[in-house]
PDB file of C-alpha atoms in Angstrom:
ATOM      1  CA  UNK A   1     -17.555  15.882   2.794  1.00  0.00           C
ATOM      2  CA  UNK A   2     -16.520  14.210  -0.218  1.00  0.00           C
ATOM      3  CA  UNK A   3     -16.428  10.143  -0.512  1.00  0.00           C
ATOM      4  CA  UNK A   4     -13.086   7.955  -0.536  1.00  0.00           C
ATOM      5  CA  UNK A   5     -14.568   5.014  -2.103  1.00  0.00           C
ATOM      6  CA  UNK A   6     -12.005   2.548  -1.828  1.00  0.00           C
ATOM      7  CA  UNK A   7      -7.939   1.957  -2.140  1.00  0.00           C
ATOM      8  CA  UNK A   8      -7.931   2.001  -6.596  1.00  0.00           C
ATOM      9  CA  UNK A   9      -3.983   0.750  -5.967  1.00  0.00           C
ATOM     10  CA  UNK A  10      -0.720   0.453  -4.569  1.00  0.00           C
ATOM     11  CA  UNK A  11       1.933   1.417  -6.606  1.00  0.00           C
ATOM     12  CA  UNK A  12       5.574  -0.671  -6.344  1.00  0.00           C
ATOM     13  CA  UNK A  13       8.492   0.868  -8.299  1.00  0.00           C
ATOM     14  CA  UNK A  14      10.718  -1.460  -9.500  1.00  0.00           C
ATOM     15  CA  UNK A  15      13.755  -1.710 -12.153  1.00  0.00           C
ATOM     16  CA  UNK A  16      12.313  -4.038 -14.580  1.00  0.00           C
ATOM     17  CA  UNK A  17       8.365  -4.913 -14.466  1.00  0.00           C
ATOM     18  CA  UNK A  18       9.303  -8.702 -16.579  1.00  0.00           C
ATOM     19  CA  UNK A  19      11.753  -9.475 -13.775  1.00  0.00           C
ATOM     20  CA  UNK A  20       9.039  -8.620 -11.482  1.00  0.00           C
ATOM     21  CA  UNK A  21       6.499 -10.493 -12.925  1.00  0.00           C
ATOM     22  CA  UNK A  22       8.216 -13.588 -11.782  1.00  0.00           C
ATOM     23  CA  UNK A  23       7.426 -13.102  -8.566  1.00  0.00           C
ATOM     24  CA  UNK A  24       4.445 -11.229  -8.614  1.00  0.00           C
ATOM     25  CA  UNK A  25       2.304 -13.995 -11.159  1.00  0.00           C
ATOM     26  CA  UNK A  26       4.427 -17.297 -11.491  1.00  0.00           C
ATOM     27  CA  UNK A  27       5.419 -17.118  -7.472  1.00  0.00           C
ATOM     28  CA  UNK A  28       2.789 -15.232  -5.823  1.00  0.00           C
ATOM     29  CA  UNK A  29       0.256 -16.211  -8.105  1.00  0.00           C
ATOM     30  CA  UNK A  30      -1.431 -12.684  -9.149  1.00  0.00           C
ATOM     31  CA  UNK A  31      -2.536 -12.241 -12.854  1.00  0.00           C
ATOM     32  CA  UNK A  32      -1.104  -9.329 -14.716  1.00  0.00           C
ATOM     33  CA  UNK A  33      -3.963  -7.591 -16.726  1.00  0.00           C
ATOM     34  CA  UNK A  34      -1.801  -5.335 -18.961  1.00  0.00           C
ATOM     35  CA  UNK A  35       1.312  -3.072 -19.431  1.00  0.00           C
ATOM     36  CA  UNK A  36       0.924   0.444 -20.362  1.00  0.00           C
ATOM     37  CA  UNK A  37       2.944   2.997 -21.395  1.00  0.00           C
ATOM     38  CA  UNK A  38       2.258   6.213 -19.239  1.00  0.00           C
ATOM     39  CA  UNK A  39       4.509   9.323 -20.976  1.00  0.00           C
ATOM     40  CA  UNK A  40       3.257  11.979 -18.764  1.00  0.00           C
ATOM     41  CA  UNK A  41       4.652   9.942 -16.131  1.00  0.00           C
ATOM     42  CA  UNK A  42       7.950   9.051 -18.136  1.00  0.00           C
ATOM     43  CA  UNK A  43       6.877   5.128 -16.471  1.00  0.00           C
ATOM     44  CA  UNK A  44       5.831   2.073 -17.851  1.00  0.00           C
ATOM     45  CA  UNK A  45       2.945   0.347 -15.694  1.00  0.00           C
ATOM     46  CA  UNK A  46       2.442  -2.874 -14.900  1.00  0.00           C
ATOM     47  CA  UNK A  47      -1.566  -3.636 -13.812  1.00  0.00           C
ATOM     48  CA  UNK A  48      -2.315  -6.306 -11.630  1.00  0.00           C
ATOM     49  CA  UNK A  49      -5.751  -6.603 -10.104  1.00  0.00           C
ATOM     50  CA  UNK A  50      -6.633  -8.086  -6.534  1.00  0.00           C
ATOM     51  CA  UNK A  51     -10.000  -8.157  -5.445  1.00  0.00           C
ATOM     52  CA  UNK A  52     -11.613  -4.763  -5.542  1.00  0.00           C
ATOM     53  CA  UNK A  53      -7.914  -2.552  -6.194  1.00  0.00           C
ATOM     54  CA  UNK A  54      -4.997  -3.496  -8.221  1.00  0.00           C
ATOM     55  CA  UNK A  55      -1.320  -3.452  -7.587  1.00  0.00           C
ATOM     56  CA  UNK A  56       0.845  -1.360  -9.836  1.00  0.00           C
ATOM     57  CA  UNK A  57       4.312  -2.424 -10.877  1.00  0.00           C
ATOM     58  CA  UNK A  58       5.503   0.866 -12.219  1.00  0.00           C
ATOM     59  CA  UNK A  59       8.763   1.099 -14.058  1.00  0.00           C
ATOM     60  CA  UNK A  60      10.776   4.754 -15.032  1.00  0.00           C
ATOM     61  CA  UNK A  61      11.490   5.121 -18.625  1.00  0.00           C
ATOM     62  CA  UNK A  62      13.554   7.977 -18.209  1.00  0.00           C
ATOM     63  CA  UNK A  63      16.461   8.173 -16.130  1.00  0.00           C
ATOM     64  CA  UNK A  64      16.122  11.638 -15.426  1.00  0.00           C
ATOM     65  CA  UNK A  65      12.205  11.489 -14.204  1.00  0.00           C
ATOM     66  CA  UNK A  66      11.157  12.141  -9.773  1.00  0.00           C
ATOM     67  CA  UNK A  67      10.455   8.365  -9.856  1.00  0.00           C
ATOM     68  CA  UNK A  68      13.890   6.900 -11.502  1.00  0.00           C
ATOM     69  CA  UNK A  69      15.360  10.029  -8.601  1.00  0.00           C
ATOM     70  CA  UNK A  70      13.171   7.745  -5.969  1.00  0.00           C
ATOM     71  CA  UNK A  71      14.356   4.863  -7.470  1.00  0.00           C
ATOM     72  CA  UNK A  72      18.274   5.712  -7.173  1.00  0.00           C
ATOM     73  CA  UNK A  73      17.554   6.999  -3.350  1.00  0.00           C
ATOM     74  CA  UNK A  74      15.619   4.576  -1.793  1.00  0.00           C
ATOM     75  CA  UNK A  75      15.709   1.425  -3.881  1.00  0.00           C
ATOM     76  CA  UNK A  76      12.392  -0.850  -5.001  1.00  0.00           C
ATOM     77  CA  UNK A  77      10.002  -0.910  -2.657  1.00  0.00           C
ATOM     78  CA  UNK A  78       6.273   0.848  -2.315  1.00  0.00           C
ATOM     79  CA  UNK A  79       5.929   4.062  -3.462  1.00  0.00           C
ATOM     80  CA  UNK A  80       2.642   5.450  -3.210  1.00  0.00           C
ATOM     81  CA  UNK A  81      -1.633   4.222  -2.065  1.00  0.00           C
ATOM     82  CA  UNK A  82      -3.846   5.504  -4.369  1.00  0.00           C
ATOM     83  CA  UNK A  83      -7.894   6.367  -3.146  1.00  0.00           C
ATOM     84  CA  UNK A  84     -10.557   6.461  -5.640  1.00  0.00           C
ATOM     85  CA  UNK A  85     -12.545   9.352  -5.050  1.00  0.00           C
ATOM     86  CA  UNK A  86     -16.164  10.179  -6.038  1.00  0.00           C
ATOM     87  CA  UNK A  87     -15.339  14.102  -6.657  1.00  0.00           C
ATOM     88  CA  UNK A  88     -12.000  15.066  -7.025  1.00  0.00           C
ATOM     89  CA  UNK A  89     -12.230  18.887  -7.539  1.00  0.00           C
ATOM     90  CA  UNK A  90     -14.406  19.127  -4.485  1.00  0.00           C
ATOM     91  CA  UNK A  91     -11.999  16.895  -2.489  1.00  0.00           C
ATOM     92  CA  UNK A  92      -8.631  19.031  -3.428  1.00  0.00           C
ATOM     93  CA  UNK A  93     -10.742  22.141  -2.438  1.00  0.00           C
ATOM     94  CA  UNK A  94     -11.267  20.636   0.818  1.00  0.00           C
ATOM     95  CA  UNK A  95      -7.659  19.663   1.444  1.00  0.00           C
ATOM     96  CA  UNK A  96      -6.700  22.961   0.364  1.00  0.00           C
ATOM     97  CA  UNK A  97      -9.061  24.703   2.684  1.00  0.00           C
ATOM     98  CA  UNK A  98      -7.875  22.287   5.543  1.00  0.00           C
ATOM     99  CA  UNK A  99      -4.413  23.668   4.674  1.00  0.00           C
ATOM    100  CA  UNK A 100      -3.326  20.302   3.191  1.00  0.00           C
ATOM    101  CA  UNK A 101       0.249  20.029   1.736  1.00  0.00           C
ATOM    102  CA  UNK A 102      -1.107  19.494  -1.702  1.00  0.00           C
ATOM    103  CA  UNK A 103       1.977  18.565  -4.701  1.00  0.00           C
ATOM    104  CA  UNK A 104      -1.112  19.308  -7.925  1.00  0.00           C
ATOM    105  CA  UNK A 105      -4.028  21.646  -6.560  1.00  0.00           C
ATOM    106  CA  UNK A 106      -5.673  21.102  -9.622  1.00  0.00           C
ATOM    107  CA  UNK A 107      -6.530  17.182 -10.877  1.00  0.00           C
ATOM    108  CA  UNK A 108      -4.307  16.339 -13.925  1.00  0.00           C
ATOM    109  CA  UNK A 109      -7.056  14.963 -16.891  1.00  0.00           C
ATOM    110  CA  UNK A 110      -6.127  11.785 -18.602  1.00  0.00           C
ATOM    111  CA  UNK A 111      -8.588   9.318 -20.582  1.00  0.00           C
ATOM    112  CA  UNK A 112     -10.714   7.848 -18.245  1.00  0.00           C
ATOM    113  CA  UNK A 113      -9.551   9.332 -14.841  1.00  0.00           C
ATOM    114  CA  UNK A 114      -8.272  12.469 -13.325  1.00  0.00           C
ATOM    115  CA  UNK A 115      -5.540  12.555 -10.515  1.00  0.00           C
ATOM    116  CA  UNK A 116      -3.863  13.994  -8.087  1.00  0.00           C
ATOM    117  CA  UNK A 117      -0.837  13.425  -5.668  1.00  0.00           C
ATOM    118  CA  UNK A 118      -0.821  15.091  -1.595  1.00  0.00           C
ATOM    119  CA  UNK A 119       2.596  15.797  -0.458  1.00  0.00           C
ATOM    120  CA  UNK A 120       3.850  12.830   1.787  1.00  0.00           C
ATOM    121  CA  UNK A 121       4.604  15.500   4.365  1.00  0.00           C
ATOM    122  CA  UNK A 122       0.956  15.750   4.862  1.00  0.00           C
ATOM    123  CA  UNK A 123       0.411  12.464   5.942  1.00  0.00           C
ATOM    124  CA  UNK A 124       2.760  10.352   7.396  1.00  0.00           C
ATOM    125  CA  UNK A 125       5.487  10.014   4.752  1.00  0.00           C
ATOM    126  CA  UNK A 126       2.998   8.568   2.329  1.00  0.00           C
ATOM    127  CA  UNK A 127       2.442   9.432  -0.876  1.00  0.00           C
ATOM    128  CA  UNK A 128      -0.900   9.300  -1.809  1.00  0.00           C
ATOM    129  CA  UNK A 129      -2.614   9.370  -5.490  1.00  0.00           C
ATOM    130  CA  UNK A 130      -6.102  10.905  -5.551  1.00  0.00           C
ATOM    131  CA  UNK A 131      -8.199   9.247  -8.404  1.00  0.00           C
ATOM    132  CA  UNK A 132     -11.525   9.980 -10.016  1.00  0.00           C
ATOM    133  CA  UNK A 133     -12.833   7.385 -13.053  1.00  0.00           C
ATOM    134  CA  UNK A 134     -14.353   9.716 -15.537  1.00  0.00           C
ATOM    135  CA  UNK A 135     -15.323   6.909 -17.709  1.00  0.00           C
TER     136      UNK A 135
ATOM    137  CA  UNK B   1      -3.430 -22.607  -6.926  1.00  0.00           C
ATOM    138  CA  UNK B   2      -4.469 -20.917  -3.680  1.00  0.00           C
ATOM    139  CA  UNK B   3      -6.097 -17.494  -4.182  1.00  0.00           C
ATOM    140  CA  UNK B   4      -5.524 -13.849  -3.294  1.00  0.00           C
ATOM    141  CA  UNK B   5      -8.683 -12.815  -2.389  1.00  0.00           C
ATOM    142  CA  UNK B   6      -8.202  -8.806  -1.752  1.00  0.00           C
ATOM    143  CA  UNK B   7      -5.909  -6.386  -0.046  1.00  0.00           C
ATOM    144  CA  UNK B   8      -6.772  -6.724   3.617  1.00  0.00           C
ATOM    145  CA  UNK B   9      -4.755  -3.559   4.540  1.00  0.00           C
ATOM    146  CA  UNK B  10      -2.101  -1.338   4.048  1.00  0.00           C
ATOM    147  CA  UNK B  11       0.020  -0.854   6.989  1.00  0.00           C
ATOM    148  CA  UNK B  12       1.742   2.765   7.749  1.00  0.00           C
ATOM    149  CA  UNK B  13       4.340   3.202  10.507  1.00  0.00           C
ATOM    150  CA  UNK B  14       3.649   6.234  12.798  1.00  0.00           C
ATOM    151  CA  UNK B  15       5.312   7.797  16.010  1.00  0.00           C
ATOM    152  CA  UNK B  16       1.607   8.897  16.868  1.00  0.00           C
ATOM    153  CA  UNK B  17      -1.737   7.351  16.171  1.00  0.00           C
ATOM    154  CA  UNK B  18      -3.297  10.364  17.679  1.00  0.00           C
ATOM    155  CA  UNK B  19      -1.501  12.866  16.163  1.00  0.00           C
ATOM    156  CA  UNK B  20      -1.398  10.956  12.937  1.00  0.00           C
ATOM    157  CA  UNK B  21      -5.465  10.565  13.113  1.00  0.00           C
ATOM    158  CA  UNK B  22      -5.274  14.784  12.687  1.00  0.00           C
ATOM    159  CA  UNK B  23      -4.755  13.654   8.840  1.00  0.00           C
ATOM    160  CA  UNK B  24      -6.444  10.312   8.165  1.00  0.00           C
ATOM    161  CA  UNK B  25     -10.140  11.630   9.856  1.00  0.00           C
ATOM    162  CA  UNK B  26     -10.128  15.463   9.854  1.00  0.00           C
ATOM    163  CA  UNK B  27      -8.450  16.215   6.497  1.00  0.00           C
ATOM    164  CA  UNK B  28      -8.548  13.389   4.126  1.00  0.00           C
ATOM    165  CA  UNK B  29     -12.502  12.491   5.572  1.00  0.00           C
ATOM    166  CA  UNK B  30     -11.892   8.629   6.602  1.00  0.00           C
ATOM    167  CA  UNK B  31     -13.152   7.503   9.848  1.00  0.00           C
ATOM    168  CA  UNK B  32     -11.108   5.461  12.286  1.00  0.00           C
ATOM    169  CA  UNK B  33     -12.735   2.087  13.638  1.00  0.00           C
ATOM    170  CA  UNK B  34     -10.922   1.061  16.234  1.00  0.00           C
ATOM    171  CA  UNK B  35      -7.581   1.134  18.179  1.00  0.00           C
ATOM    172  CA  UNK B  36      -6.290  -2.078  19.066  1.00  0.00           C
ATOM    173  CA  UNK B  37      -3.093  -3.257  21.148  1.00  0.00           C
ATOM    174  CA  UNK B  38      -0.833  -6.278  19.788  1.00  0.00           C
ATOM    175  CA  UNK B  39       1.405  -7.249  22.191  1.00  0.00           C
ATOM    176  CA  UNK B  40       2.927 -10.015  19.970  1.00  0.00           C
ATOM    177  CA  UNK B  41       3.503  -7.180  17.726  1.00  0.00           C
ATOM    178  CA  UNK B  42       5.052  -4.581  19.888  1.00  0.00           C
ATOM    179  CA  UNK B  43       2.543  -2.404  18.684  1.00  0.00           C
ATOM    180  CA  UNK B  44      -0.840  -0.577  18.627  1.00  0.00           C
ATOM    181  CA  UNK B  45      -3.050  -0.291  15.495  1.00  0.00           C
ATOM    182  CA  UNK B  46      -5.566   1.778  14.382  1.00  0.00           C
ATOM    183  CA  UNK B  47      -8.125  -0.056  11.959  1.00  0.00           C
ATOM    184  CA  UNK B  48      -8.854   2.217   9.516  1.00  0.00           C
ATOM    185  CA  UNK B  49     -11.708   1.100   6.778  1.00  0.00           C
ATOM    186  CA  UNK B  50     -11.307   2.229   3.207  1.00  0.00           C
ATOM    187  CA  UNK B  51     -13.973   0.405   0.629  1.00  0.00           C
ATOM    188  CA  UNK B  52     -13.435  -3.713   1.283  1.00  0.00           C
ATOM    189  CA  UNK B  53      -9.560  -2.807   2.366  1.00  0.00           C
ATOM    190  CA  UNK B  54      -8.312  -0.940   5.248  1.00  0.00           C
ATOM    191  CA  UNK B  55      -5.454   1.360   6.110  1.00  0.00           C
ATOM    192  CA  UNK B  56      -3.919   0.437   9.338  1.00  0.00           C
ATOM    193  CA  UNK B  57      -1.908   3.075  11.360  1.00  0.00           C
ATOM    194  CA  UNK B  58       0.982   1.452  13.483  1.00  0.00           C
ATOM    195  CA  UNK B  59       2.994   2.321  15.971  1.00  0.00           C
ATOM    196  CA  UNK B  60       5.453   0.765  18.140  1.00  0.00           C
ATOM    197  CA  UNK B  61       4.855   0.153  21.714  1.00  0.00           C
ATOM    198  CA  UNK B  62       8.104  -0.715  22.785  1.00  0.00           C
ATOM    199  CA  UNK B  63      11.585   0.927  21.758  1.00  0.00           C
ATOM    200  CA  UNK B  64      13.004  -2.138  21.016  1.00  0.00           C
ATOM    201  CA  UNK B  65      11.181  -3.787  18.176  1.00  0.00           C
ATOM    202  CA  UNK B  66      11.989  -4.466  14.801  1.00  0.00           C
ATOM    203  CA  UNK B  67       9.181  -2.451  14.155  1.00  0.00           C
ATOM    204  CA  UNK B  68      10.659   0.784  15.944  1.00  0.00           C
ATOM    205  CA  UNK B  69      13.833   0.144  14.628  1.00  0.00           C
ATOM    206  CA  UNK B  70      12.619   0.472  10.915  1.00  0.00           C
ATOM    207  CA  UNK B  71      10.696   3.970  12.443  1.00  0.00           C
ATOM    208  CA  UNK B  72      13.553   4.867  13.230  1.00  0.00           C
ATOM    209  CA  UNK B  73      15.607   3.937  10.049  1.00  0.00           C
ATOM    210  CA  UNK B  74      13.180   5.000   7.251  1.00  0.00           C
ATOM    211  CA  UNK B  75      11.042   7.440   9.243  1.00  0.00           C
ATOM    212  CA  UNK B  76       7.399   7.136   8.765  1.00  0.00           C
ATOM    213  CA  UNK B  77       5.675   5.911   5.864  1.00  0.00           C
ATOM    214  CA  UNK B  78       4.101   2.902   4.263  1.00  0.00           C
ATOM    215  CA  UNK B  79       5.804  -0.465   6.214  1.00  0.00           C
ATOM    216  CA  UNK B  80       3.757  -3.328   4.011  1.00  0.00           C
ATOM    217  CA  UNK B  81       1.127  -4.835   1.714  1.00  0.00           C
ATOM    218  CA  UNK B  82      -1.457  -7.545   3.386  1.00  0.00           C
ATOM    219  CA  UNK B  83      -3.235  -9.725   0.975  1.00  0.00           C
ATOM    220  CA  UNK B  84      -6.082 -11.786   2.533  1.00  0.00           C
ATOM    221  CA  UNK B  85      -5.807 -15.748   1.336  1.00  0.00           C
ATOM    222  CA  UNK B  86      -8.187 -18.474   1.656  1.00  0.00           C
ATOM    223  CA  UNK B  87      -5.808 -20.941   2.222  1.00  0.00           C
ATOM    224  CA  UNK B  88      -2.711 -19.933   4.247  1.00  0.00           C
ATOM    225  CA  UNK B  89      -1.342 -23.127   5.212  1.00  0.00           C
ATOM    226  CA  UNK B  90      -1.350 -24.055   1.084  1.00  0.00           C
ATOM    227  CA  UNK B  91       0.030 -20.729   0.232  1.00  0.00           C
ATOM    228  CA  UNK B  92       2.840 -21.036   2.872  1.00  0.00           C
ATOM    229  CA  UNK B  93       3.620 -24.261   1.491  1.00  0.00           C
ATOM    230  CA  UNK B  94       3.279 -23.342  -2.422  1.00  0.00           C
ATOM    231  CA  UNK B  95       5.661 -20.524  -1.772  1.00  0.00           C
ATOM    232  CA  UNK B  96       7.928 -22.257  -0.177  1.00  0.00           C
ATOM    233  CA  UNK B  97       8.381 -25.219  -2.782  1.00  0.00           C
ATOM    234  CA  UNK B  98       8.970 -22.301  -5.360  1.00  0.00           C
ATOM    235  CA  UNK B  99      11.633 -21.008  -3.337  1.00  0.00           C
ATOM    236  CA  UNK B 100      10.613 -17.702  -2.113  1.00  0.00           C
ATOM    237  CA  UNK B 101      12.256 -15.925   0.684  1.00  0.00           C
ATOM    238  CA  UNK B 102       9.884 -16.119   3.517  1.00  0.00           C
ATOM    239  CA  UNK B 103       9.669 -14.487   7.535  1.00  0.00           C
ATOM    240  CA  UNK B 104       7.540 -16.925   9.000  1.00  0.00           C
ATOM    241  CA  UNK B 105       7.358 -20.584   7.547  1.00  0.00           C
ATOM    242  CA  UNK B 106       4.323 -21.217   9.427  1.00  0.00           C
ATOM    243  CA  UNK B 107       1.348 -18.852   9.785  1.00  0.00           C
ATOM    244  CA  UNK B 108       1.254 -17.700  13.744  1.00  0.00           C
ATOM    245  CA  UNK B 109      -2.197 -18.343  14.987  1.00  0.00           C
ATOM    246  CA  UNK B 110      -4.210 -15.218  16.341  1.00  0.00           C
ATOM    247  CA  UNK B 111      -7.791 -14.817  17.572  1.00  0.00           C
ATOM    248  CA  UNK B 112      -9.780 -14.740  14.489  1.00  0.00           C
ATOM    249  CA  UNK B 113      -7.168 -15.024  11.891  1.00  0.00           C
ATOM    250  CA  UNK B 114      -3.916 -16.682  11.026  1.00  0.00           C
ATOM    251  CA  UNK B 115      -1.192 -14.337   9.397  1.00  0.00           C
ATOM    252  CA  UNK B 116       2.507 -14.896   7.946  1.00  0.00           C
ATOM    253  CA  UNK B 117       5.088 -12.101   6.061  1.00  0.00           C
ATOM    254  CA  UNK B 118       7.235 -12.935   2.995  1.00  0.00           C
ATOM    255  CA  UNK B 119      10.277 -11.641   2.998  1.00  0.00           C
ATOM    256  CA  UNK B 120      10.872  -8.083   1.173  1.00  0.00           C
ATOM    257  CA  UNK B 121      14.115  -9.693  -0.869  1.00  0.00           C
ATOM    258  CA  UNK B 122      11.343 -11.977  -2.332  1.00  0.00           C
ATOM    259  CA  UNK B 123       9.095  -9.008  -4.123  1.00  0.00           C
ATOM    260  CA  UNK B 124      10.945  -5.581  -5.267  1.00  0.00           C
ATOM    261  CA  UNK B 125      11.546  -4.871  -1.617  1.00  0.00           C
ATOM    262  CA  UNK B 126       8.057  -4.730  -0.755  1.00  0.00           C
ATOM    263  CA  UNK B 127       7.090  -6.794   2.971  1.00  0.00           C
ATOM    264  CA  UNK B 128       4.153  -8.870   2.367  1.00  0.00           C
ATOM    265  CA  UNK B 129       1.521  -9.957   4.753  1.00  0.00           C
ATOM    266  CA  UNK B 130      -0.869 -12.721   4.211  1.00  0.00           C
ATOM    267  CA  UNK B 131      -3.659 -13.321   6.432  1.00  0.00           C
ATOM    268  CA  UNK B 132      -6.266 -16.005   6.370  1.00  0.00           C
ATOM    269  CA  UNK B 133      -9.473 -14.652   7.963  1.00  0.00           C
ATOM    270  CA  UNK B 134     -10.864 -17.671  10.213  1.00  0.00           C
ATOM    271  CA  UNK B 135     -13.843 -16.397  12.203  1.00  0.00           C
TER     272      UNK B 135
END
């Protein structure tokens, strides 16, 4: 069986990542690393590392996107736990064959990582991100 | 300023550890620890370790909790973020001077660690957990 090597992050979504910054650095006291723009995501992403993972402030940039939908319908609040995984391909093939609820059966490819989302109906309500660094 | 060490855990609300352990073990491939009762908590746990972090089923033990009132609100699914602190005391304290919303002013005391939640109004909806390891 394929590795999970660790949680990679925990995504938040929120309305406005500078608001959010207030509390996340000056209150809390966690250091923002950097913004990026993610278009394939229609999101704005706010990267915050803690210890080993990081926790993603993640922003829609398009009202009509799934995440500013979540948004409207459940409000700010955590939206999905990402696990870095040693082999993606081999670990969607698994879920598949497992008869996993899977929302991408094949790993999206972006610089530097590939990814993939299970269906929260699969496990427990929660969305969760599938990661593999490629870098 | 106090420090944020890691993410100790992310918590997720189930009806069923058992049931739920179907996913978490056999499909996605993590293996389950232990399974602990918290009576303080109205709740039993399942430790789940994932790289230096851990994902923590819960599920109520008693039908009127807070905790099995949000089950039964929101369904299952993520319930919070805990970040491990050296300092929880300081934190408490620091967070408090800067006027955040908090649950528990001072940490309650438990065998082997000491543990407090900020409120969700304080950070994008998201309930926080800080723990202070102290074994």
């Amino acid at each position: 069986m394929t590795t999970i090597k660790k949680i990679n992050h925990v995504a938040i979504v929120v309305r406005d990542i500078e608001e959010s910054l207030k509390f996340w650095e000056e209150q809390l006291g966690l250091k923002l690393d950097h913004i990026e723009v993610v278009p394939t995501q229609h999101s704005r992403v706010a990267f915050i590392p803690v210890g080993d993972s990081e926790v993603e402030l993640v922003q829609p940039t398009s009202s009509d996107s799934g995440l500013a939908a979540y948004l409207e319908k459940r409000g700010e609040g955590m939206h999905h736990i990402c696990f870095e995984v040693d082999d993606i391909d081999a670990k969607l093939a698994e879920l598949k064959e497992k008869g996993v609820r899977l929302i991408n059966e094949t790993a999206e490819v972006l610089p530097g990582r590939k990814m993939a989302f299970i269906h929260p109906k699969a496990g427990n309500g929660v969305l969760i991100e599938l990661y593999q660094l490629t870098d």
